[in-house]
Short mmCIF file of C-alpha atoms and ligand atoms in Angstrom, two decimals:
data_model
loop_
_atom_site.label_atom_id
_atom_site.label_comp_id
_atom_site.label_asym_id
_atom_site.label_seq_id
_atom_site.Cartn_x
_atom_site.Cartn_y
_atom_site.Cartn_z
CA MET E 1 88.76 234.54 65.34
CA ALA E 2 84.97 233.97 65.48
CA LEU E 3 82.69 235.95 67.78
CA SER E 4 81.24 233.91 70.59
CA CYS E 5 79.85 234.37 74.08
CA ARG E 6 80.41 231.86 76.84
CA LYS E 7 81.08 231.43 80.53
CA ARG E 8 84.75 231.24 81.34
CA ALA E 9 86.68 230.90 84.59
CA ASP E 10 88.05 234.30 85.60
CA PRO E 11 91.57 233.52 86.76
CA ARG E 12 91.77 236.73 88.79
CA LEU E 13 88.65 236.16 90.80
CA GLY E 14 88.44 232.37 90.88
CA LYS E 15 84.89 232.48 89.51
CA TYR E 16 83.08 232.61 86.18
CA ARG E 17 82.40 235.59 83.98
CA VAL E 18 80.87 235.92 80.53
CA VAL E 19 83.48 236.36 77.84
CA TYR E 20 82.84 237.77 74.38
CA ASN E 21 84.81 237.80 71.18
CA ILE E 22 86.85 234.64 71.58
CA ASN E 23 86.18 231.37 69.87
CA MET E 24 87.36 229.09 72.66
CA ALA E 25 87.21 226.10 70.33
CA SER E 26 90.27 227.32 68.45
CA GLU E 27 93.50 226.69 70.35
CA PRO E 28 96.11 229.45 70.17
CA VAL E 29 98.77 228.43 67.67
CA CYS E 30 101.14 231.38 67.94
CA VAL E 31 102.05 233.85 70.69
CA GLU E 32 99.86 236.68 69.40
CA ASP E 33 96.79 234.38 69.58
CA PHE E 34 96.95 234.68 73.39
CA GLU E 35 96.53 238.46 73.54
CA PRO E 36 92.71 238.54 73.16
CA TYR E 37 92.36 236.38 76.27
CA LEU E 38 93.82 239.17 78.36
CA LYS E 39 91.54 241.78 76.83
CA ALA E 40 88.49 239.60 77.43
CA SER E 41 89.26 238.67 81.01
CA VAL E 42 90.21 241.93 82.75
CA PRO E 43 88.60 245.36 83.21
CA ASP E 44 89.45 247.90 80.52
CA THR E 45 91.82 249.89 82.76
CA VAL E 46 93.86 246.74 83.45
CA TRP E 47 93.88 245.84 79.74
CA GLN E 48 95.14 249.33 78.89
CA TYR E 49 97.79 249.11 81.61
CA PHE E 50 99.29 245.99 80.07
CA ARG E 51 98.71 246.89 76.41
CA SER E 52 99.73 250.50 76.18
CA GLY E 53 102.89 252.33 75.22
CA ALA E 54 104.00 255.92 75.68
CA ASP E 55 102.63 258.94 73.81
CA GLY E 56 101.68 258.11 70.18
CA GLU E 57 102.97 254.51 70.60
CA GLN E 58 105.30 254.68 67.59
CA THR E 59 107.95 252.60 69.35
CA LEU E 60 105.33 250.15 70.66
CA ARG E 61 104.16 249.51 67.09
CA ASP E 62 107.66 249.38 65.65
CA ASN E 63 109.01 246.80 68.12
CA PRO E 64 107.48 243.69 66.51
CA LEU E 65 107.50 245.16 62.97
CA ALA E 66 111.23 245.86 63.08
CA PHE E 67 112.00 242.14 63.23
CA GLN E 68 110.24 241.77 59.87
CA ARG E 69 112.71 244.14 58.23
CA TYR E 70 115.46 241.57 58.75
CA ARG E 71 115.53 238.61 56.37
CA LEU E 72 117.19 235.26 56.94
CA ARG E 73 119.81 233.50 54.79
CA PRO E 74 119.19 229.81 55.42
CA ARG E 75 121.86 227.17 54.77
CA CYS E 76 120.79 223.83 53.28
CA LEU E 77 121.90 220.22 53.52
CA ARG E 78 123.25 220.34 57.04
CA ASP E 79 122.34 217.62 59.50
CA VAL E 80 119.82 219.23 61.83
CA SER E 81 118.30 216.01 63.16
CA GLN E 82 119.74 216.63 66.64
CA ARG E 83 119.16 220.20 67.75
CA ASP E 84 120.31 221.69 71.03
CA THR E 85 118.41 224.89 71.88
CA SER E 86 119.92 225.26 75.35
CA THR E 87 122.07 228.12 76.54
CA SER E 88 123.05 229.86 79.77
CA ILE E 89 122.78 233.34 81.22
CA LEU E 90 125.36 234.37 83.80
CA GLY E 91 126.29 230.69 84.09
CA HIS E 92 122.73 229.43 84.68
CA ARG E 93 121.16 227.01 82.21
CA LEU E 94 118.04 227.68 80.14
CA SER E 95 116.49 225.03 77.88
CA PHE E 96 116.14 227.68 75.15
CA PRO E 97 117.29 231.30 74.90
CA VAL E 98 114.06 233.01 76.02
CA GLY E 99 113.26 234.37 79.48
CA VAL E 100 110.46 236.47 80.92
CA SER E 101 110.98 240.21 81.45
CA PRO E 102 109.76 241.95 84.59
CA THR E 103 106.20 243.24 84.47
CA ALA E 104 104.30 244.53 87.47
CA CYS E 105 100.97 243.51 89.02
CA HIS E 106 100.35 239.93 87.84
CA ALA E 107 97.63 239.48 90.47
CA SER E 108 95.53 241.87 88.40
CA VAL E 109 95.45 239.09 85.79
CA HIS E 110 95.52 235.87 87.82
CA ARG E 111 94.81 235.30 91.48
CA ASP E 112 98.17 233.52 92.01
CA GLY E 113 100.00 236.43 90.40
CA GLU E 114 103.74 236.03 89.87
CA VAL E 115 103.73 232.62 91.58
CA ALA E 116 101.70 231.24 88.65
CA THR E 117 103.97 232.98 86.14
CA ALA E 118 107.09 231.62 87.82
CA LYS E 119 105.75 228.05 87.83
CA GLY E 120 105.01 228.28 84.10
CA VAL E 121 108.49 229.68 83.46
CA SER E 122 110.08 226.95 85.54
CA ASN E 123 108.17 224.14 83.81
CA ALA E 124 109.27 225.53 80.45
CA GLY E 125 112.96 225.52 81.48
CA SER E 126 113.11 229.28 81.08
CA ALA E 127 114.27 232.15 83.35
CA MET E 128 112.30 234.92 85.03
CA ILE E 129 113.11 238.47 85.99
CA LEU E 130 110.71 239.26 88.83
CA SER E 131 109.55 242.87 89.00
CA MET E 132 110.22 244.81 92.18
CA TRP E 133 106.57 245.86 91.73
CA SER E 134 105.25 242.30 91.83
CA ASN E 135 102.14 241.46 93.84
CA ARG E 136 103.60 238.23 95.27
CA SER E 137 106.69 238.17 97.46
CA LEU E 138 110.04 237.13 96.08
CA GLU E 139 110.20 234.41 98.75
CA ASP E 140 106.90 232.90 97.56
CA VAL E 141 108.09 233.05 93.96
CA ALA E 142 111.43 231.44 94.83
CA ALA E 143 109.64 228.65 96.73
CA SER E 144 107.42 227.85 93.74
CA VAL E 145 110.08 227.08 91.10
CA HIS E 146 112.42 224.13 90.43
CA PRO E 147 115.72 224.77 92.23
CA ASP E 148 117.63 225.19 88.96
CA THR E 149 115.31 227.87 87.48
CA PRO E 150 117.24 231.14 87.18
CA LEU E 151 115.37 233.91 89.00
CA LEU E 152 116.61 237.49 88.74
CA LEU E 153 115.15 240.46 90.56
CA GLN E 154 114.41 243.75 88.79
CA ILE E 155 114.95 246.83 90.92
CA ASN E 156 114.53 250.54 90.50
CA LEU E 157 117.43 252.20 92.28
CA ILE E 158 115.39 253.97 94.91
CA ARG E 159 117.22 256.53 97.04
CA ASN E 160 115.91 255.18 100.34
CA GLU E 161 118.94 253.06 101.28
CA GLY E 162 117.11 251.15 104.04
CA ARG E 163 114.36 250.00 101.72
CA LEU E 164 116.82 249.21 98.92
CA LYS E 165 119.13 247.17 101.15
CA ALA E 166 116.20 245.30 102.67
CA VAL E 167 114.95 244.05 99.29
CA ILE E 168 118.46 243.16 98.12
CA ARG E 169 119.19 241.13 101.27
CA ARG E 170 115.91 239.29 100.79
CA ALA E 171 116.78 238.51 97.15
CA GLU E 172 120.22 237.23 98.17
CA ALA E 173 118.72 235.03 100.89
CA ALA E 174 116.08 233.62 98.53
CA GLY E 175 118.70 232.57 95.97
CA PHE E 176 118.12 235.14 93.23
CA LYS E 177 120.99 235.02 90.75
CA ALA E 178 121.29 238.69 89.76
CA LEU E 179 119.80 242.14 90.09
CA VAL E 180 118.38 243.72 86.95
CA VAL E 181 118.58 247.47 87.37
CA THR E 182 116.09 249.48 85.34
CA VAL E 183 117.99 252.48 83.97
CA ASP E 184 115.50 253.88 81.45
CA GLN E 185 113.00 255.21 83.98
CA PRO E 186 114.24 258.44 85.58
CA VAL E 187 110.59 259.44 85.22
CA VAL E 188 107.61 257.33 84.23
CA GLY E 189 106.75 257.37 80.50
CA ASN E 190 103.72 259.35 79.36
CA LYS E 191 101.06 256.70 78.81
CA LEU E 192 98.06 258.58 77.46
CA HIS E 193 95.76 255.57 77.76
CA LEU E 194 96.39 255.40 81.49
CA LYS E 195 95.30 258.94 82.21
CA GLY E 196 92.02 257.47 83.44
CA GLY E 197 93.87 255.94 86.40
CA LYS E 198 95.02 252.54 87.59
CA ARG E 199 92.18 251.90 90.00
CA ASP E 200 91.66 248.25 89.07
CA LEU E 201 95.31 247.24 89.48
CA ASP E 202 96.28 245.22 92.53
CA PRO E 203 98.20 247.69 94.75
CA THR E 204 100.12 245.21 96.92
CA TYR E 205 103.90 245.46 96.54
CA PRO E 206 105.43 243.07 99.09
CA GLN E 207 108.99 243.71 97.89
CA LEU E 208 108.83 247.30 99.02
CA LEU E 209 107.52 246.71 102.54
CA LEU E 210 109.85 247.10 105.47
CA PRO E 211 109.32 244.72 108.41
CA GLY E 212 106.25 245.83 110.36
CA GLU E 213 104.79 247.90 107.49
CA GLY E 214 101.28 246.72 106.62
CA THR E 215 100.50 248.15 103.19
CA PHE E 216 102.09 250.10 100.39
CA THR E 217 99.87 252.42 98.42
CA LEU E 218 100.24 253.26 94.75
CA GLU E 219 100.91 256.90 95.71
CA LYS E 220 103.79 255.80 97.95
CA ALA E 221 105.15 253.66 95.12
CA LEU E 222 105.03 256.57 92.66
CA ALA E 223 106.82 258.78 95.19
CA LEU E 224 109.62 256.20 95.28
CA VAL E 225 109.95 256.27 91.50
CA LYS E 226 110.14 260.07 91.68
CA GLU E 227 113.25 259.69 93.82
CA THR E 228 115.02 258.07 90.86
CA GLU E 229 115.12 261.29 88.80
CA SER E 230 118.54 262.27 90.16
CA LEU E 231 120.30 258.91 89.71
CA THR E 232 123.63 258.74 87.89
CA TRP E 233 126.30 256.15 87.05
CA LYS E 234 127.72 256.78 90.56
CA ASP E 235 124.64 255.02 91.90
CA ILE E 236 125.61 251.88 89.98
CA LEU E 237 128.91 251.98 91.87
CA ARG E 238 126.95 252.60 95.11
CA LEU E 239 124.89 249.49 94.35
CA ARG E 240 128.02 247.43 93.71
CA GLY E 241 129.09 248.41 97.23
CA ILE E 242 125.84 247.02 98.63
CA THR E 243 125.76 243.60 96.95
CA SER E 244 128.00 241.10 95.24
CA LEU E 245 125.15 239.85 93.05
CA PRO E 246 125.85 240.38 89.32
CA LEU E 247 124.18 243.49 87.90
CA VAL E 248 122.31 243.56 84.59
CA LEU E 249 121.44 247.06 83.33
CA LYS E 250 118.02 247.11 81.66
CA GLY E 251 117.05 249.81 79.18
CA ILE E 252 120.33 250.63 77.43
CA LEU E 253 119.88 251.67 73.79
CA THR E 254 123.22 253.23 72.74
CA ALA E 255 126.83 252.15 72.32
CA GLU E 256 127.89 255.07 74.54
CA ASP E 257 125.86 253.79 77.50
CA ALA E 258 126.92 250.21 76.78
CA ARG E 259 130.56 251.29 77.20
CA GLU E 260 129.65 253.04 80.48
CA ALA E 261 127.98 249.83 81.64
CA VAL E 262 131.20 247.90 81.00
CA LYS E 263 133.22 250.58 82.83
CA HIS E 264 130.88 250.45 85.82
CA GLY E 265 131.13 246.70 86.26
CA ALA E 266 127.86 245.44 84.76
CA ALA E 267 127.69 241.69 84.15
CA GLY E 268 124.95 242.07 81.56
CA ILE E 269 123.01 244.55 79.46
CA LEU E 270 119.34 244.07 78.63
CA VAL E 271 118.78 246.10 75.46
CA SER E 272 115.22 247.28 76.02
CA ASN E 273 112.91 250.18 75.27
CA HIS E 274 110.60 249.00 78.05
CA GLY E 275 108.17 247.59 75.47
CA GLY E 276 107.60 251.11 74.09
CA ARG E 277 106.42 252.40 77.47
CA GLN E 278 109.11 254.95 78.28
CA LEU E 279 110.47 257.32 75.59
CA ASP E 280 108.32 257.15 72.47
CA GLY E 281 110.30 257.56 69.25
CA VAL E 282 113.34 255.50 70.27
CA PRO E 283 114.33 252.75 67.82
CA ALA E 284 113.16 249.19 68.05
CA THR E 285 115.69 247.21 70.07
CA ILE E 286 116.62 244.88 67.19
CA ASP E 287 117.79 248.01 65.30
CA VAL E 288 120.32 248.99 68.00
CA LEU E 289 121.42 245.53 69.07
CA ALA E 290 124.42 245.27 66.73
CA GLU E 291 125.93 248.60 67.86
CA ILE E 292 125.67 247.52 71.49
CA VAL E 293 127.15 244.08 70.86
CA ASP E 294 130.01 245.84 69.07
CA ALA E 295 130.53 248.30 71.93
CA VAL E 296 130.99 245.56 74.56
CA ARG E 297 133.10 243.24 72.38
CA GLY E 298 136.17 242.05 74.30
CA SER E 299 134.44 242.33 77.69
CA ASN E 300 132.60 239.54 79.52
CA VAL E 301 129.33 241.47 79.49
CA GLU E 302 126.41 239.40 78.21
CA VAL E 303 123.90 241.18 75.96
CA TYR E 304 120.20 240.33 76.03
CA LEU E 305 117.24 241.95 74.27
CA ASP E 306 113.54 242.48 74.90
CA SER E 307 110.67 244.50 73.38
CA GLY E 308 108.53 243.08 70.60
CA VAL E 309 109.79 239.48 70.55
CA ARG E 310 106.82 237.39 69.41
CA LYS E 311 108.13 234.57 67.18
CA GLY E 312 110.82 231.92 67.04
CA THR E 313 112.36 233.68 64.06
CA ASP E 314 112.57 236.92 66.14
CA VAL E 315 114.64 234.98 68.67
CA LEU E 316 116.87 233.59 65.93
CA LYS E 317 117.41 237.05 64.39
CA ALA E 318 118.34 238.57 67.76
CA LEU E 319 120.82 235.77 68.43
CA ALA E 320 122.30 236.13 64.94
CA LEU E 321 122.86 239.82 65.68
CA GLY E 322 124.71 238.96 68.89
CA ALA E 323 122.19 238.64 71.73
CA ARG E 324 122.87 235.82 74.16
CA ALA E 325 119.17 235.48 75.02
CA VAL E 326 115.94 237.40 74.63
CA PHE E 327 113.09 238.16 77.01
CA VAL E 328 109.35 238.64 76.57
CA GLY E 329 107.10 240.90 78.66
CA ARG E 330 103.47 241.02 77.52
CA PRO E 331 103.34 237.50 76.01
CA ALA E 332 103.79 236.01 79.50
CA ILE E 333 100.87 238.13 80.74
CA TRP E 334 98.72 236.92 77.83
CA GLY E 335 99.56 233.33 78.76
CA LEU E 336 98.75 234.05 82.39
CA ALA E 337 95.32 235.35 81.36
CA TYR E 338 94.76 232.34 79.10
CA ASP E 339 95.38 229.65 81.70
CA GLY E 340 97.59 230.74 84.62
CA GLU E 341 100.75 228.71 85.06
CA LYS E 342 99.83 226.39 82.15
CA GLY E 343 99.19 229.36 79.87
CA VAL E 344 102.63 230.85 80.57
CA GLU E 345 104.22 227.45 79.94
CA LYS E 346 102.25 227.14 76.69
CA VAL E 347 103.38 230.55 75.38
CA LEU E 348 107.01 229.70 76.14
CA GLY E 349 106.57 226.21 74.68
CA ILE E 350 105.34 227.69 71.39
CA LEU E 351 108.33 230.04 71.27
CA LYS E 352 110.68 227.13 71.94
CA GLU E 353 109.11 224.97 69.26
CA GLU E 354 109.16 227.84 66.72
CA PHE E 355 112.78 228.64 67.57
CA SER E 356 113.87 225.02 67.17
CA ARG E 357 112.04 224.79 63.82
CA ALA E 358 113.64 228.07 62.65
CA MET E 359 117.07 226.72 63.63
CA ALA E 360 116.45 223.58 61.56
CA LEU E 361 115.24 225.58 58.56
CA CYS E 362 118.38 227.74 58.76
CA GLY E 363 120.69 224.74 59.01
CA CYS E 364 121.64 225.29 62.67
CA SER E 365 121.90 222.46 65.17
CA SER E 366 123.20 224.45 68.12
CA LEU E 367 123.33 228.08 69.19
CA SER E 368 126.97 228.33 68.14
CA ASP E 369 125.80 227.86 64.52
CA ILE E 370 123.71 231.05 64.74
CA LYS E 371 125.98 233.75 63.33
CA PRO E 372 125.60 237.24 61.75
CA ASP E 373 125.81 235.75 58.24
CA LEU E 374 122.28 234.38 58.79
CA ILE E 375 120.98 237.94 58.45
CA ALA E 376 120.38 239.17 54.90
CA ARG E 377 120.27 242.91 55.53
CA MET E 378 120.32 245.41 58.36
CA PRO E 379 118.21 248.34 57.29
CA TYR E 380 118.41 250.74 60.24
CA ASN E 381 115.37 253.03 59.98
CA ASN E 382 114.25 251.39 56.75
CA SER E 383 110.65 252.39 56.12
CA ASP E 384 109.51 249.48 53.97
CA VAL E 385 107.14 248.36 56.70
CA GLU E 386 104.37 250.86 57.42
CA LEU E 387 104.18 252.22 60.99
C1 FMN R 1 102.47 246.11 82.05
C2 FMN R 1 103.95 246.21 82.04
C3 FMN R 1 104.61 246.40 83.24
C4 FMN R 1 106.00 246.52 83.25
N1 FMN R 1 106.63 246.63 84.45
C5 FMN R 1 107.98 246.73 84.47
C6 FMN R 1 108.69 246.81 85.69
O1 FMN R 1 108.10 246.74 86.78
N2 FMN R 1 110.04 246.98 85.63
C7 FMN R 1 110.71 247.04 84.45
O2 FMN R 1 111.93 247.20 84.45
N3 FMN R 1 110.08 246.90 83.27
C8 FMN R 1 108.74 246.75 83.26
N4 FMN R 1 108.10 246.60 82.05
C9 FMN R 1 108.87 246.48 80.81
C10 FMN R 1 109.21 245.01 80.54
O3 FMN R 1 110.16 244.54 81.45
C11 FMN R 1 109.77 244.76 79.14
O4 FMN R 1 110.86 245.62 78.93
C12 FMN R 1 108.77 244.92 78.01
O5 FMN R 1 107.49 244.47 78.40
C13 FMN R 1 109.24 244.12 76.82
O6 FMN R 1 108.42 244.32 75.71
P1 FMN R 1 107.27 243.30 75.23
O7 FMN R 1 106.15 243.47 76.22
O8 FMN R 1 106.95 243.81 73.88
O9 FMN R 1 107.85 241.92 75.25
C14 FMN R 1 106.71 246.47 82.04
C15 FMN R 1 106.04 246.24 80.84
C16 FMN R 1 104.67 246.11 80.82
C17 FMN R 1 103.97 245.83 79.53
#
C-alpha cells in the first residue's frame, strides 16, 4: 500500500481530515485491506480500543493464523454452476453464513454508529448481533433494517433486575430474534494498550438507560460489568424465567461448558474467545470447534463461531468442522470506517463472494455439501505457523 496524503471525509465528524498512509486509488480487494482505514480515521486511543487484545495478545494473533493450519481437500468434476450460499440461524434466513458479532461504540468510528452498520448488514443479507454497549438505540437500529434481517441483542447478565428486564422488554418489542448472552466476561480482560484510557470513545449507551435517566457514564457502565463477577449457570435459568426469546451463549470454549449450555436450555452457542480480548492464551476458536460440535450432537443447539474470521475459506473451514454460521467483529468496524453503511456492505460482500468461490473450488453447490471430509488435517496446537 503506497504512502499518500490527502483530504478525506471523516465519517465520525462529518467533515474532512488529512489522512496519511493510504493509497486511496487502490480499492480494497480483501477484508484485511479495510483495516488501515480505521487506523487512519480515528484517534490513536480509539484505534487501540478496536485493535487490541488482552495481555501479550497471543490469542489475538493466533485467531486468524489458526485457520491456515487447516488444509482443504477439494473434490473435482462436480457441477457447481448453481451455488446456493444461503442458510438460516434459529429459523431466520441469511443469504450466506456470515453475521456480524457485537462490538461496542460504533459512533466512535462513524457518526451514524450502529445504524450505519445495521443498514450495511441488512443490504448484504446478513445478520447482526447488536451490542448492549451500542451508541445507537436498539429501536433506531431495528427501524433501519429490512424487516427480514435477523437482529439479535447481546447482553451482559447484569444483576440489576430492573435494568435487565427493561432492555429485554425493549428488544422483544422491537422484534429482536434472540438474546446473545456474553458468558466469557466475569471481569474485563487485561488490555495493556488501553491503560491510557478510553477518553475518545463515545460514552452514550442508550440500551442501559432507564426511562427518565439522561446519561450513562463509562464509570457507571464499568460498575455494571463488575456486578457480573458472581454470575453462575443459575442466572441462565433466571434469564429463561424473564424472557421466552431464544438464548445464545457467547464465549464458550470447552465441551464441558457446551454440555452445560444444552442442559440449561440454550438455543445456540457462539464459540468465541472475544477476539482475543478476554483470557489471553486460550486456543483459537477453530481449534476447539470440533469438540464443541461433538458435545452438543443430538441436541437442537446451533453452533456458531467468531474470532479471526477474515476470508471465505475461513468460513468454509468452520462450516466443514460443524459451525452453522460464523460471525465477524473487527472487519465490520473496518468497513464502517472505510465508508459507513456501504463499507460494511462491501466487507460482507467480499466475504460472500470469496465463500461462494471457495465452495465452487471445493466442489460444493450448497451448504449441505460442506462436510468434515473437506478438511485435510486437524492439528490442535500445531506450531507450524509462527506466533
Ligand atoms: C472493539 C470491540 C468491542 C467488543 N464489544 C463487545 C461487546 O460489547 N460484547 C461482546 O459480547 N463482545 C464484544 N466484542 C467481541 C466480539 O463480539 C467478537 O467476539 C470478536 O470481535 C470476534 O473477533 P474478530 O474481531 O477477530 O472477528 C468486542 C470486540 C471488539 C474488537
